[in-house]
Amino acid sequence: SCIEGMVGLGRVTKDQRYVEEAKRIAWLAASVTNFDGLHSHGRLCAVRGFADLYALTGEQRWRDFAERDWHIFASRYLLPTGGVKEMLEDKYERDEGCAEADWLRLNLSLWRLTGLDRYLDAAERALKNHFIYQQFPNGGAGHRLLHQVNNQPVAFKGLSEEAWWCCGE
């Protein structure tokens, strides 16, 4: 999950040690292609890191990894609303504001890097059909429960809890 931060440090300080460390960590993260049971916020941070590495270095492999993982999320883990669950498990019954923000940010990054409409379309779908429902009455964000039928989410059930420690205001 720290790839994005390491890339940012490298970009700001111009110290290549940060970029090289980001690449080392990214190679490890790129070796994971089965996300079952993973925390979506953590994995999406890594994928955003791939996109940031591509933006900084121009090395095609990082864009390829970001797009590969985007396709994995889009084909296996995307909710009907365009958002994602907190945990990438069939029976898991809630989402997380941070993961929704990560998915939105990833799509916007990939759109900026590629110009492909599918990423802008996915960002709009997530924003209009899921992300806005993450906001709590006080302006914070957190978790929303999902109503499921046969382990498939079919509707928002209600607010679960504000994650003031993570994705709150």
PDB file of N, CA and C in Angstrom, residues 77-86 94-101 103-104 122-135 141-146 153 155-156 159:
ATOM      1  N   TYR A  77     -15.040  -8.057  -8.786  1.00  0.00           N
ATOM      2  CA  TYR A  77     -15.355  -7.463  -7.490  1.00  0.00           C
ATOM      3  C   TYR A  77     -16.241  -6.226  -7.538  1.00  0.00           C
ATOM      4  N   LEU A  78     -16.612  -5.785  -8.694  1.00  0.00           N
ATOM      5  CA  LEU A  78     -17.398  -4.566  -8.804  1.00  0.00           C
ATOM      6  C   LEU A  78     -18.851  -4.815  -8.413  1.00  0.00           C
ATOM      7  N   LEU A  79     -19.397  -3.939  -7.608  1.00  0.00           N
ATOM      8  CA  LEU A  79     -20.798  -4.010  -7.203  1.00  0.00           C
ATOM      9  C   LEU A  79     -21.684  -3.431  -8.304  1.00  0.00           C
ATOM     10  N   PRO A  80     -22.973  -3.740  -8.296  1.00  0.00           N
ATOM     11  CA  PRO A  80     -23.879  -3.182  -9.307  1.00  0.00           C
ATOM     12  C   PRO A  80     -23.881  -1.652  -9.328  1.00  0.00           C
ATOM     13  N   THR A  81     -23.525  -1.039  -8.217  1.00  0.00           N
ATOM     14  CA  THR A  81     -23.486   0.419  -8.111  1.00  0.00           C
ATOM     15  C   THR A  81     -22.218   1.020  -8.705  1.00  0.00           C
ATOM     16  N   GLY A  82     -21.242   0.176  -9.030  1.00  0.00           N
ATOM     17  CA  GLY A  82     -19.960   0.671  -9.525  1.00  0.00           C
ATOM     18  C   GLY A  82     -18.926   0.821  -8.432  1.00  0.00           C
ATOM     19  N   GLY A  83     -19.277   0.497  -7.190  1.00  0.00           N
ATOM     20  CA  GLY A  83     -18.334   0.543  -6.079  1.00  0.00           C
ATOM     21  C   GLY A  83     -17.781  -0.842  -5.780  1.00  0.00           C
ATOM     22  N   VAL A  84     -17.076  -0.934  -4.648  1.00  0.00           N
ATOM     23  CA  VAL A  84     -16.481  -2.207  -4.228  1.00  0.00           C
ATOM     24  C   VAL A  84     -16.757  -2.444  -2.745  1.00  0.00           C
ATOM     25  N   LYS A  85     -16.687  -3.703  -2.355  1.00  0.00           N
ATOM     26  CA  LYS A  85     -16.832  -4.048  -0.937  1.00  0.00           C
ATOM     27  C   LYS A  85     -15.549  -3.711  -0.187  1.00  0.00           C
ATOM     28  N   GLU A  86     -15.652  -3.641   1.129  1.00  0.00           N
ATOM     29  CA  GLU A  86     -14.462  -3.408   1.957  1.00  0.00           C
ATOM     30  C   GLU A  86     -13.501  -4.585   1.856  1.00  0.00           C
ATOM     31  N   ARG A  94     -20.416  -5.317   3.660  1.00  0.00           N
ATOM     32  CA  ARG A  94     -20.355  -3.866   3.743  1.00  0.00           C
ATOM     33  C   ARG A  94     -19.240  -3.319   2.855  1.00  0.00           C
ATOM     34  N   ASP A  95     -19.356  -2.032   2.612  1.00  0.00           N
ATOM     35  CA  ASP A  95     -18.343  -1.358   1.819  1.00  0.00           C
ATOM     36  C   ASP A  95     -17.511  -0.466   2.741  1.00  0.00           C
ATOM     37  N   GLU A  96     -16.674   0.377   2.157  1.00  0.00           N
ATOM     38  CA  GLU A  96     -15.830   1.271   2.944  1.00  0.00           C
ATOM     39  C   GLU A  96     -15.570   2.531   2.129  1.00  0.00           C
ATOM     40  N   GLY A  97     -15.738   3.668   2.749  1.00  0.00           N
ATOM     41  CA  GLY A  97     -15.548   4.936   2.049  1.00  0.00           C
ATOM     42  C   GLY A  97     -14.178   5.080   1.421  1.00  0.00           C
ATOM     43  N   CYS A  98     -13.137   4.629   2.108  1.00  0.00           N
ATOM     44  CA  CYS A  98     -11.778   4.739   1.561  1.00  0.00           C
ATOM     45  C   CYS A  98     -11.635   3.932   0.275  1.00  0.00           C
ATOM     46  N   ALA A  99     -12.186   2.742   0.249  1.00  0.00           N
ATOM     47  CA  ALA A  99     -12.097   1.910  -0.950  1.00  0.00           C
ATOM     48  C   ALA A  99     -12.868   2.542  -2.104  1.00  0.00           C
ATOM     49  N   GLU A 100     -14.002   3.165  -1.797  1.00  0.00           N
ATOM     50  CA  GLU A 100     -14.774   3.834  -2.856  1.00  0.00           C
ATOM     51  C   GLU A 100     -13.975   5.007  -3.416  1.00  0.00           C
ATOM     52  N   ALA A 101     -13.322   5.753  -2.538  1.00  0.00           N
ATOM     53  CA  ALA A 101     -12.476   6.865  -2.997  1.00  0.00           C
ATOM     54  C   ALA A 101     -11.294   6.341  -3.810  1.00  0.00           C
ATOM     55  N   TRP A 103     -11.164   3.561  -5.627  1.00  0.00           N
ATOM     56  CA  TRP A 103     -11.651   3.103  -6.929  1.00  0.00           C
ATOM     57  C   TRP A 103     -11.914   4.306  -7.836  1.00  0.00           C
ATOM     58  N   LEU A 104     -12.520   5.336  -7.287  1.00  0.00           N
ATOM     59  CA  LEU A 104     -12.781   6.545  -8.051  1.00  0.00           C
ATOM     60  C   LEU A 104     -11.467   7.182  -8.512  1.00  0.00           C
ATOM     61  N   ALA A 122     -16.373   4.494 -15.697  1.00  0.00           N
ATOM     62  CA  ALA A 122     -16.379   3.775 -14.412  1.00  0.00           C
ATOM     63  C   ALA A 122     -16.326   4.755 -13.251  1.00  0.00           C
ATOM     64  N   ALA A 123     -15.561   5.829 -13.396  1.00  0.00           N
ATOM     65  CA  ALA A 123     -15.482   6.844 -12.340  1.00  0.00           C
ATOM     66  C   ALA A 123     -16.839   7.512 -12.149  1.00  0.00           C
ATOM     67  N   GLU A 124     -17.489   7.866 -13.246  1.00  0.00           N
ATOM     68  CA  GLU A 124     -18.803   8.506 -13.154  1.00  0.00           C
ATOM     69  C   GLU A 124     -19.834   7.569 -12.523  1.00  0.00           C
ATOM     70  N   ARG A 125     -19.814   6.317 -12.935  1.00  0.00           N
ATOM     71  CA  ARG A 125     -20.755   5.335 -12.372  1.00  0.00           C
ATOM     72  C   ARG A 125     -20.541   5.181 -10.870  1.00  0.00           C
ATOM     73  N   ALA A 126     -19.288   5.048 -10.458  1.00  0.00           N
ATOM     74  CA  ALA A 126     -18.982   4.898  -9.034  1.00  0.00           C
ATOM     75  C   ALA A 126     -19.373   6.149  -8.254  1.00  0.00           C
ATOM     76  N   LEU A 127     -19.082   7.305  -8.814  1.00  0.00           N
ATOM     77  CA  LEU A 127     -19.391   8.565  -8.131  1.00  0.00           C
ATOM     78  C   LEU A 127     -20.894   8.749  -7.949  1.00  0.00           C
ATOM     79  N   LYS A 128     -21.645   8.575  -9.022  1.00  0.00           N
ATOM     80  CA  LYS A 128     -23.079   8.864  -8.980  1.00  0.00           C
ATOM     81  C   LYS A 128     -23.912   7.776  -8.318  1.00  0.00           C
ATOM     82  N   ASN A 129     -23.444   6.530  -8.348  1.00  0.00           N
ATOM     83  CA  ASN A 129     -24.262   5.427  -7.854  1.00  0.00           C
ATOM     84  C   ASN A 129     -23.766   4.802  -6.557  1.00  0.00           C
ATOM     85  N   HIS A 130     -22.574   5.182  -6.101  1.00  0.00           N
ATOM     86  CA  HIS A 130     -22.067   4.574  -4.866  1.00  0.00           C
ATOM     87  C   HIS A 130     -21.392   5.592  -3.958  1.00  0.00           C
ATOM     88  N   PHE A 131     -20.426   6.298  -4.467  1.00  0.00           N
ATOM     89  CA  PHE A 131     -19.610   7.186  -3.638  1.00  0.00           C
ATOM     90  C   PHE A 131     -20.436   8.200  -2.861  1.00  0.00           C
ATOM     91  N   ILE A 132     -21.408   8.821  -3.510  1.00  0.00           N
ATOM     92  CA  ILE A 132     -22.186   9.860  -2.828  1.00  0.00           C
ATOM     93  C   ILE A 132     -23.020   9.295  -1.676  1.00  0.00           C
ATOM     94  N   TYR A 133     -23.292   7.996  -1.714  1.00  0.00           N
ATOM     95  CA  TYR A 133     -24.066   7.385  -0.638  1.00  0.00           C
ATOM     96  C   TYR A 133     -23.196   7.020   0.566  1.00  0.00           C
ATOM     97  N   GLN A 134     -21.905   7.269   0.456  1.00  0.00           N
ATOM     98  CA  GLN A 134     -20.989   7.018   1.564  1.00  0.00           C
ATOM     99  C   GLN A 134     -21.005   8.136   2.593  1.00  0.00           C
ATOM    100  N   GLN A 135     -21.489   9.288   2.219  1.00  0.00           N
ATOM    101  CA  GLN A 135     -21.439  10.430   3.111  1.00  0.00           C
ATOM    102  C   GLN A 135     -22.448  10.289   4.242  1.00  0.00           C
ATOM    103  N   ALA A 141     -17.462   9.928   6.332  1.00  0.00           N
ATOM    104  CA  ALA A 141     -17.723   8.750   5.511  1.00  0.00           C
ATOM    105  C   ALA A 141     -17.380   7.508   6.322  1.00  0.00           C
ATOM    106  N   GLY A 142     -17.729   6.366   5.779  1.00  0.00           N
ATOM    107  CA  GLY A 142     -17.448   5.139   6.512  1.00  0.00           C
ATOM    108  C   GLY A 142     -17.951   3.921   5.789  1.00  0.00           C
ATOM    109  N   HIS A 143     -18.773   3.160   6.475  1.00  0.00           N
ATOM    110  CA  HIS A 143     -19.243   1.883   5.945  1.00  0.00           C
ATOM    111  C   HIS A 143     -20.755   1.893   5.772  1.00  0.00           C
ATOM    112  N   ARG A 144     -21.190   1.244   4.714  1.00  0.00           N
ATOM    113  CA  ARG A 144     -22.611   1.057   4.449  1.00  0.00           C
ATOM    114  C   ARG A 144     -22.845  -0.447   4.335  1.00  0.00           C
ATOM    115  N   LEU A 145     -23.902  -0.912   4.955  1.00  0.00           N
ATOM    116  CA  LEU A 145     -24.263  -2.323   4.871  1.00  0.00           C
ATOM    117  C   LEU A 145     -24.919  -2.606   3.525  1.00  0.00           C
ATOM    118  N   LEU A 146     -24.684  -3.809   3.025  1.00  0.00           N
ATOM    119  CA  LEU A 146     -25.234  -4.213   1.730  1.00  0.00           C
ATOM    120  C   LEU A 146     -26.212  -5.362   1.931  1.00  0.00           C
ATOM    121  N   PRO A 153     -24.686  -8.753  -3.705  1.00  0.00           N
ATOM    122  CA  PRO A 153     -25.273  -7.507  -3.209  1.00  0.00           C
ATOM    123  C   PRO A 153     -26.339  -7.001  -4.175  1.00  0.00           C
ATOM    124  N   ALA A 155     -28.692  -4.291  -2.916  1.00  0.00           N
ATOM    125  CA  ALA A 155     -29.155  -2.964  -2.502  1.00  0.00           C
ATOM    126  C   ALA A 155     -28.368  -2.497  -1.284  1.00  0.00           C
ATOM    127  N   PHE A 156     -28.387  -1.190  -1.056  1.00  0.00           N
ATOM    128  CA  PHE A 156     -27.850  -0.665   0.199  1.00  0.00           C
ATOM    129  C   PHE A 156     -28.842  -1.001   1.298  1.00  0.00           C
ATOM    130  N   LEU A 159     -26.637   2.581   6.833  1.00  0.00           N
ATOM    131  CA  LEU A 159     -25.322   2.973   7.305  1.00  0.00           C
ATOM    132  C   LEU A 159     -24.850   1.998   8.383  1.00  0.00           C
TER     133      LEU A 159
END
